[in-house]
JSON list of C-alpha atoms in Angstrom, two decimals:
[
{"chain": "A", "resi": 1429, "resn": "MET", "atom": "CA", "xyz": [7.54, 124.90, -254.37]},
{"chain": "A", "resi": 1430, "resn": "GLY", "atom": "CA", "xyz": [6.42, 121.33, -254.73]},
{"chain": "A", "resi": 1431, "resn": "GLU", "atom": "CA", "xyz": [9.13, 120.18, -252.31]},
{"chain": "A", "resi": 1432, "resn": "ALA", "atom": "CA", "xyz": [7.77, 122.45, -249.58]},
{"chain": "A", "resi": 1433, "resn": "LEU", "atom": "CA", "xyz": [4.22, 121.17, -250.06]},
{"chain": "A", "resi": 1434, "resn": "HIS", "atom": "CA", "xyz": [5.37, 117.55, -250.07]},
{"chain": "A", "resi": 1435, "resn": "MET", "atom": "CA", "xyz": [7.49, 118.08, -246.94]},
{"chain": "A", "resi": 1436, "resn": "GLY", "atom": "CA", "xyz": [4.54, 119.81, -245.27]},
{"chain": "A", "resi": 1437, "resn": "GLN", "atom": "CA", "xyz": [2.25, 116.88, -246.10]},
{"chain": "A", "resi": 1438, "resn": "THR", "atom": "CA", "xyz": [4.79, 114.40, -244.75]},
{"chain": "A", "resi": 1439, "resn": "LEU", "atom": "CA", "xyz": [5.21, 116.42, -241.56]},
{"chain": "A", "resi": 1440, "resn": "GLU", "atom": "CA", "xyz": [1.43, 116.60, -241.13]},
{"chain": "A", "resi": 1441, "resn": "PHE", "atom": "CA", "xyz": [1.02, 112.85, -241.66]},
{"chain": "A", "resi": 1442, "resn": "LEU", "atom": "CA", "xyz": [3.77, 112.02, -239.16]},
{"chain": "A", "resi": 1443, "resn": "THR", "atom": "CA", "xyz": [2.29, 114.48, -236.66]},
{"chain": "A", "resi": 1444, "resn": "ARG", "atom": "CA", "xyz": [-1.11, 112.84, -237.02]},
{"chain": "A", "resi": 1445, "resn": "THR", "atom": "CA", "xyz": [0.48, 109.39, -236.65]},
{"chain": "A", "resi": 1446, "resn": "LEU", "atom": "CA", "xyz": [2.42, 110.35, -233.53]},
{"chain": "A", "resi": 1447, "resn": "VAL", "atom": "CA", "xyz": [-0.66, 111.95, -231.96]},
{"chain": "A", "resi": 1448, "resn": "ALA", "atom": "CA", "xyz": [-2.72, 108.82, -232.71]},
{"chain": "A", "resi": 1449, "resn": "ILE", "atom": "CA", "xyz": [-0.06, 106.63, -231.08]},
{"chain": "A", "resi": 1450, "resn": "LEU", "atom": "CA", "xyz": [0.13, 108.86, -228.00]},
{"chain": "A", "resi": 1451, "resn": "ASN", "atom": "CA", "xyz": [-3.65, 109.18, -227.67]},
{"chain": "A", "resi": 1452, "resn": "ASP", "atom": "CA", "xyz": [-4.12, 105.41, -227.99]},
{"chain": "A", "resi": 1453, "resn": "ASN", "atom": "CA", "xyz": [-1.36, 104.43, -225.55]},
{"chain": "A", "resi": 1454, "resn": "PHE", "atom": "CA", "xyz": [-1.31, 107.13, -222.89]},
{"chain": "A", "resi": 1455, "resn": "ASP", "atom": "CA", "xyz": [-4.01, 108.82, -220.87]},
{"chain": "A", "resi": 1456, "resn": "VAL", "atom": "CA", "xyz": [-4.22, 111.88, -223.13]},
{"chain": "A", "resi": 1457, "resn": "GLU", "atom": "CA", "xyz": [-6.39, 113.32, -225.84]},
{"chain": "A", "resi": 1458, "resn": "ILE", "atom": "CA", "xyz": [-4.29, 115.63, -227.97]},
{"chain": "A", "resi": 1459, "resn": "GLU", "atom": "CA", "xyz": [-6.39, 117.41, -230.57]},
{"chain": "A", "resi": 1460, "resn": "VAL", "atom": "CA", "xyz": [-4.45, 116.92, -233.79]},
{"chain": "A", "resi": 1461, "resn": "GLU", "atom": "CA", "xyz": [-6.41, 119.61, -235.64]},
{"chain": "A", "resi": 1462, "resn": "ALA", "atom": "CA", "xyz": [-5.10, 122.16, -233.15]},
{"chain": "A", "resi": 1463, "resn": "LEU", "atom": "CA", "xyz": [-1.57, 121.31, -234.29]},
{"chain": "A", "resi": 1464, "resn": "VAL", "atom": "CA", "xyz": [-2.08, 121.17, -238.05]},
{"chain": "A", "resi": 1465, "resn": "ILE", "atom": "CA", "xyz": [-4.90, 123.65, -238.56]},
{"chain": "A", "resi": 1466, "resn": "ARG", "atom": "CA", "xyz": [-5.05, 126.21, -235.76]},
{"chain": "A", "resi": 1467, "resn": "GLU", "atom": "CA", "xyz": [-1.42, 126.15, -234.59]},
{"chain": "A", "resi": 1468, "resn": "ASP", "atom": "CA", "xyz": [-2.57, 126.19, -230.96]},
{"chain": "A", "resi": 1469, "resn": "ARG", "atom": "CA", "xyz": [0.41, 126.69, -228.63]},
{"chain": "A", "resi": 1470, "resn": "LYS", "atom": "CA", "xyz": [-1.33, 125.02, -225.70]},
{"chain": "A", "resi": 1471, "resn": "THR", "atom": "CA", "xyz": [-1.81, 121.82, -227.69]},
{"chain": "A", "resi": 1472, "resn": "LEU", "atom": "CA", "xyz": [1.76, 121.97, -228.99]},
{"chain": "A", "resi": 1473, "resn": "GLY", "atom": "CA", "xyz": [2.92, 122.41, -225.39]},
{"chain": "A", "resi": 1474, "resn": "GLN", "atom": "CA", "xyz": [0.87, 119.36, -224.42]},
{"chain": "A", "resi": 1475, "resn": "LEU", "atom": "CA", "xyz": [2.55, 117.30, -227.16]},
{"chain": "A", "resi": 1476, "resn": "ILE", "atom": "CA", "xyz": [6.04, 118.50, -226.20]},
{"chain": "A", "resi": 1477, "resn": "GLY", "atom": "CA", "xyz": [5.33, 117.85, -222.51]},
{"chain": "A", "resi": 1478, "resn": "LEU", "atom": "CA", "xyz": [4.23, 114.32, -223.32]},
{"chain": "A", "resi": 1479, "resn": "LEU", "atom": "CA", "xyz": [7.36, 113.74, -225.40]},
{"chain": "A", "resi": 1480, "resn": "LYS", "atom": "CA", "xyz": [9.50, 115.02, -222.53]},
{"chain": "A", "resi": 1481, "resn": "SER", "atom": "CA", "xyz": [7.71, 112.58, -220.18]},
{"chain": "A", "resi": 1482, "resn": "HIS", "atom": "CA", "xyz": [7.82, 109.51, -222.39]},
{"chain": "A", "resi": 1483, "resn": "ALA", "atom": "CA", "xyz": [10.62, 110.12, -224.90]},
{"chain": "A", "resi": 1484, "resn": "ASP", "atom": "CA", "xyz": [13.90, 111.95, -225.16]},
{"chain": "A", "resi": 1485, "resn": "ILE", "atom": "CA", "xyz": [13.38, 115.50, -226.37]},
{"chain": "A", "resi": 1486, "resn": "ASP", "atom": "CA", "xyz": [15.20, 118.58, -225.13]},
{"chain": "A", "resi": 1487, "resn": "ASP", "atom": "CA", "xyz": [14.52, 122.28, -225.65]},
{"chain": "A", "resi": 1488, "resn": "VAL", "atom": "CA", "xyz": [16.36, 122.26, -228.98]},
{"chain": "A", "resi": 1489, "resn": "GLY", "atom": "CA", "xyz": [14.21, 119.40, -230.25]},
{"chain": "A", "resi": 1490, "resn": "ALA", "atom": "CA", "xyz": [11.08, 121.10, -228.97]},
{"chain": "A", "resi": 1491, "resn": "SER", "atom": "CA", "xyz": [12.06, 124.28, -230.77]},
{"chain": "A", "resi": 1492, "resn": "ILE", "atom": "CA", "xyz": [12.65, 122.38, -234.01]},
{"chain": "A", "resi": 1493, "resn": "LEU", "atom": "CA", "xyz": [9.20, 120.79, -233.81]},
{"chain": "A", "resi": 1494, "resn": "LYS", "atom": "CA", "xyz": [7.54, 124.12, -233.03]},
{"chain": "A", "resi": 1495, "resn": "GLN", "atom": "CA", "xyz": [9.24, 125.92, -235.90]},
{"chain": "A", "resi": 1496, "resn": "ALA", "atom": "CA", "xyz": [8.59, 123.08, -238.35]},
{"chain": "A", "resi": 1497, "resn": "LEU", "atom": "CA", "xyz": [4.87, 123.09, -237.55]},
{"chain": "A", "resi": 1498, "resn": "VAL", "atom": "CA", "xyz": [4.71, 126.90, -237.75]},
{"chain": "A", "resi": 1499, "resn": "LYS", "atom": "CA", "xyz": [6.34, 126.81, -241.21]},
{"chain": "A", "resi": 1500, "resn": "ARG", "atom": "CA", "xyz": [4.13, 123.94, -242.34]},
{"chain": "A", "resi": 1501, "resn": "ASN", "atom": "CA", "xyz": [0.98, 125.76, -241.25]},
{"chain": "A", "resi": 1502, "resn": "TYR", "atom": "CA", "xyz": [2.08, 128.98, -242.93]},
{"chain": "A", "resi": 1503, "resn": "ILE", "atom": "CA", "xyz": [2.78, 127.22, -246.23]},
{"chain": "A", "resi": 1504, "resn": "ALA", "atom": "CA", "xyz": [-0.42, 125.17, -246.09]},
{"chain": "A", "resi": 1505, "resn": "HIS", "atom": "CA", "xyz": [-2.78, 127.96, -245.05]},
{"chain": "A", "resi": 1506, "resn": "GLU", "atom": "CA", "xyz": [-1.27, 131.34, -245.92]},
{"chain": "A", "resi": 1507, "resn": "PHE", "atom": "CA", "xyz": [1.63, 131.13, -248.38]},
{"chain": "A", "resi": 1508, "resn": "TYR", "atom": "CA", "xyz": [-0.31, 131.51, -251.64]},
{"chain": "A", "resi": 1509, "resn": "ILE", "atom": "CA", "xyz": [-2.74, 134.07, -250.22]},
{"chain": "A", "resi": 1510, "resn": "LYS", "atom": "CA", "xyz": [0.07, 136.31, -248.95]},
{"chain": "A", "resi": 1511, "resn": "ASN", "atom": "CA", "xyz": [2.18, 135.88, -252.07]},
{"chain": "A", "resi": 1512, "resn": "ASN", "atom": "CA", "xyz": [-0.35, 136.40, -254.84]},
{"chain": "A", "resi": 1513, "resn": "TYR", "atom": "CA", "xyz": [2.29, 138.37, -256.81]},
{"chain": "A", "resi": 1514, "resn": "LEU", "atom": "CA", "xyz": [4.40, 135.24, -256.94]},
{"chain": "A", "resi": 1515, "resn": "PHE", "atom": "CA", "xyz": [3.67, 134.53, -260.57]},
{"chain": "A", "resi": 1516, "resn": "THR", "atom": "CA", "xyz": [3.86, 138.10, -261.91]},
{"chain": "A", "resi": 1517, "resn": "ASP", "atom": "CA", "xyz": [6.77, 139.77, -260.14]},
{"chain": "A", "resi": 1518, "resn": "LEU", "atom": "CA", "xyz": [10.18, 138.19, -260.70]},
{"chain": "A", "resi": 1519, "resn": "GLU", "atom": "CA", "xyz": [11.87, 140.05, -257.83]},
{"chain": "A", "resi": 1520, "resn": "HIS", "atom": "CA", "xyz": [9.16, 138.99, -255.38]},
{"chain": "A", "resi": 1521, "resn": "ARG", "atom": "CA", "xyz": [9.28, 135.43, -256.68]},
{"chain": "A", "resi": 1522, "resn": "ASN", "atom": "CA", "xyz": [13.04, 135.16, -256.08]},
{"chain": "A", "resi": 1523, "resn": "LYS", "atom": "CA", "xyz": [12.75, 136.47, -252.50]},
{"chain": "A", "resi": 1524, "resn": "VAL", "atom": "CA", "xyz": [9.83, 134.21, -251.72]},
{"chain": "A", "resi": 1525, "resn": "TYR", "atom": "CA", "xyz": [11.60, 131.23, -253.25]},
{"chain": "A", "resi": 1526, "resn": "GLN", "atom": "CA", "xyz": [14.66, 131.73, -251.02]},
{"chain": "A", "resi": 1527, "resn": "THR", "atom": "CA", "xyz": [12.43, 131.93, -247.95]},
{"chain": "A", "resi": 1528, "resn": "LEU", "atom": "CA", "xyz": [10.58, 128.83, -249.09]},
{"chain": "A", "resi": 1529, "resn": "VAL", "atom": "CA", "xyz": [13.87, 126.94, -249.42]},
{"chain": "A", "resi": 1530, "resn": "GLU", "atom": "CA", "xyz": [14.76, 127.84, -245.81]},
{"chain": "A", "resi": 1531, "resn": "ASP", "atom": "CA", "xyz": [11.26, 126.94, -244.60]},
{"chain": "A", "resi": 1532, "resn": "THR", "atom": "CA", "xyz": [11.53, 123.57, -246.34]},
{"chain": "A", "resi": 1533, "resn": "LYS", "atom": "CA", "xyz": [14.81, 122.87, -244.52]},
{"chain": "A", "resi": 1534, "resn": "THR", "atom": "CA", "xyz": [13.11, 123.72, -241.21]},
{"chain": "A", "resi": 1535, "resn": "MET", "atom": "CA", "xyz": [10.23, 121.37, -242.04]},
{"chain": "A", "resi": 1536, "resn": "ALA", "atom": "CA", "xyz": [12.70, 118.65, -243.06]},
{"chain": "A", "resi": 1537, "resn": "LEU", "atom": "CA", "xyz": [14.37, 118.81, -239.64]},
{"chain": "A", "resi": 1538, "resn": "GLY", "atom": "CA", "xyz": [10.98, 118.61, -237.90]},
{"chain": "A", "resi": 1539, "resn": "THR", "atom": "CA", "xyz": [9.91, 115.77, -240.19]},
{"chain": "A", "resi": 1540, "resn": "ALA", "atom": "CA", "xyz": [13.05, 113.78, -239.39]},
{"chain": "A", "resi": 1541, "resn": "LEU", "atom": "CA", "xyz": [12.51, 114.34, -235.67]},
{"chain": "A", "resi": 1542, "resn": "MET", "atom": "CA", "xyz": [8.82, 113.42, -235.88]},
{"chain": "A", "resi": 1543, "resn": "SER", "atom": "CA", "xyz": [9.69, 110.30, -237.89]},
{"chain": "A", "resi": 1544, "resn": "GLY", "atom": "CA", "xyz": [12.15, 109.25, -235.20]},
{"chain": "A", "resi": 1545, "resn": "PHE", "atom": "CA", "xyz": [9.50, 109.60, -232.50]},
{"chain": "A", "resi": 1546, "resn": "VAL", "atom": "CA", "xyz": [6.98, 107.58, -234.53]},
{"chain": "A", "resi": 1547, "resn": "GLU", "atom": "CA", "xyz": [9.56, 104.83, -235.11]},
{"chain": "A", "resi": 1548, "resn": "GLY", "atom": "CA", "xyz": [10.69, 104.90, -231.48]},
{"chain": "A", "resi": 1549, "resn": "PHE", "atom": "CA", "xyz": [7.20, 104.66, -230.00]},
{"chain": "A", "resi": 1550, "resn": "CYS", "atom": "CA", "xyz": [6.23, 101.92, -232.44]},
{"chain": "A", "resi": 1551, "resn": "GLU", "atom": "CA", "xyz": [9.29, 99.91, -231.48]},
{"chain": "A", "resi": 1552, "resn": "ALA", "atom": "CA", "xyz": [8.97, 100.53, -227.72]},
{"chain": "A", "resi": 1553, "resn": "LEU", "atom": "CA", "xyz": [5.24, 99.76, -227.64]},
{"chain": "A", "resi": 1554, "resn": "ALA", "atom": "CA", "xyz": [5.36, 96.92, -230.23]},
{"chain": "A", "resi": 1555, "resn": "ILE", "atom": "CA", "xyz": [3.00, 98.79, -232.57]},
{"chain": "A", "resi": 1556, "resn": "ASP", "atom": "CA", "xyz": [2.64, 97.91, -236.22]},
{"chain": "A", "resi": 1557, "resn": "LYS", "atom": "CA", "xyz": [2.74, 101.32, -237.95]},
{"chain": "A", "resi": 1558, "resn": "SER", "atom": "CA", "xyz": [0.45, 100.09, -240.71]},
{"chain": "A", "resi": 1559, "resn": "LYS", "atom": "CA", "xyz": [-2.25, 99.48, -238.10]},
{"chain": "A", "resi": 1560, "resn": "VAL", "atom": "CA", "xyz": [-2.21, 102.98, -236.58]},
{"chain": "A", "resi": 1561, "resn": "LEU", "atom": "CA", "xyz": [-5.48, 104.75, -237.32]},
{"chain": "A", "resi": 1562, "resn": "VAL", "atom": "CA", "xyz": [-4.64, 108.31, -238.30]},
{"chain": "A", "resi": 1563, "resn": "LYS", "atom": "CA", "xyz": [-7.35, 110.94, -238.00]},
{"chain": "A", "resi": 1564, "resn": "GLN", "atom": "CA", "xyz": [-7.56, 112.84, -241.29]},
{"chain": "A", "resi": 1565, "resn": "SER", "atom": "CA", "xyz": [-9.24, 116.15, -241.91]},
{"chain": "A", "resi": 1566, "resn": "ILE", "atom": "CA", "xyz": [-11.83, 116.34, -244.63]}
]
């Protein structure tokens, strides 16, 4: 379960980094909290549209990002609440674990894709990644 949480945190950080880069360098204001807290489809559509305009993402890539963020948000905000029998019911735990393994793979694909976009924009726009100010939630 720790792998899923770590992958989710990495995906969130990369999402926040990419949004900060896009907001700082293009005439947009993507609300990062709508992507990592509320799972707002309009905001996700805005991000994907911007990537289609300024990067190389197709419908498959867009689908990967969407699914990765959906899985990340589920694990971060609902997983433990909806699986409170996780620690007492072995059968439930095994089913949930298998689903969690698949969800982690989905997040890993999205994380790799998001990492590529962060690297690509930093290289194309001559941005030092260590200088990108990432908005964090408190």
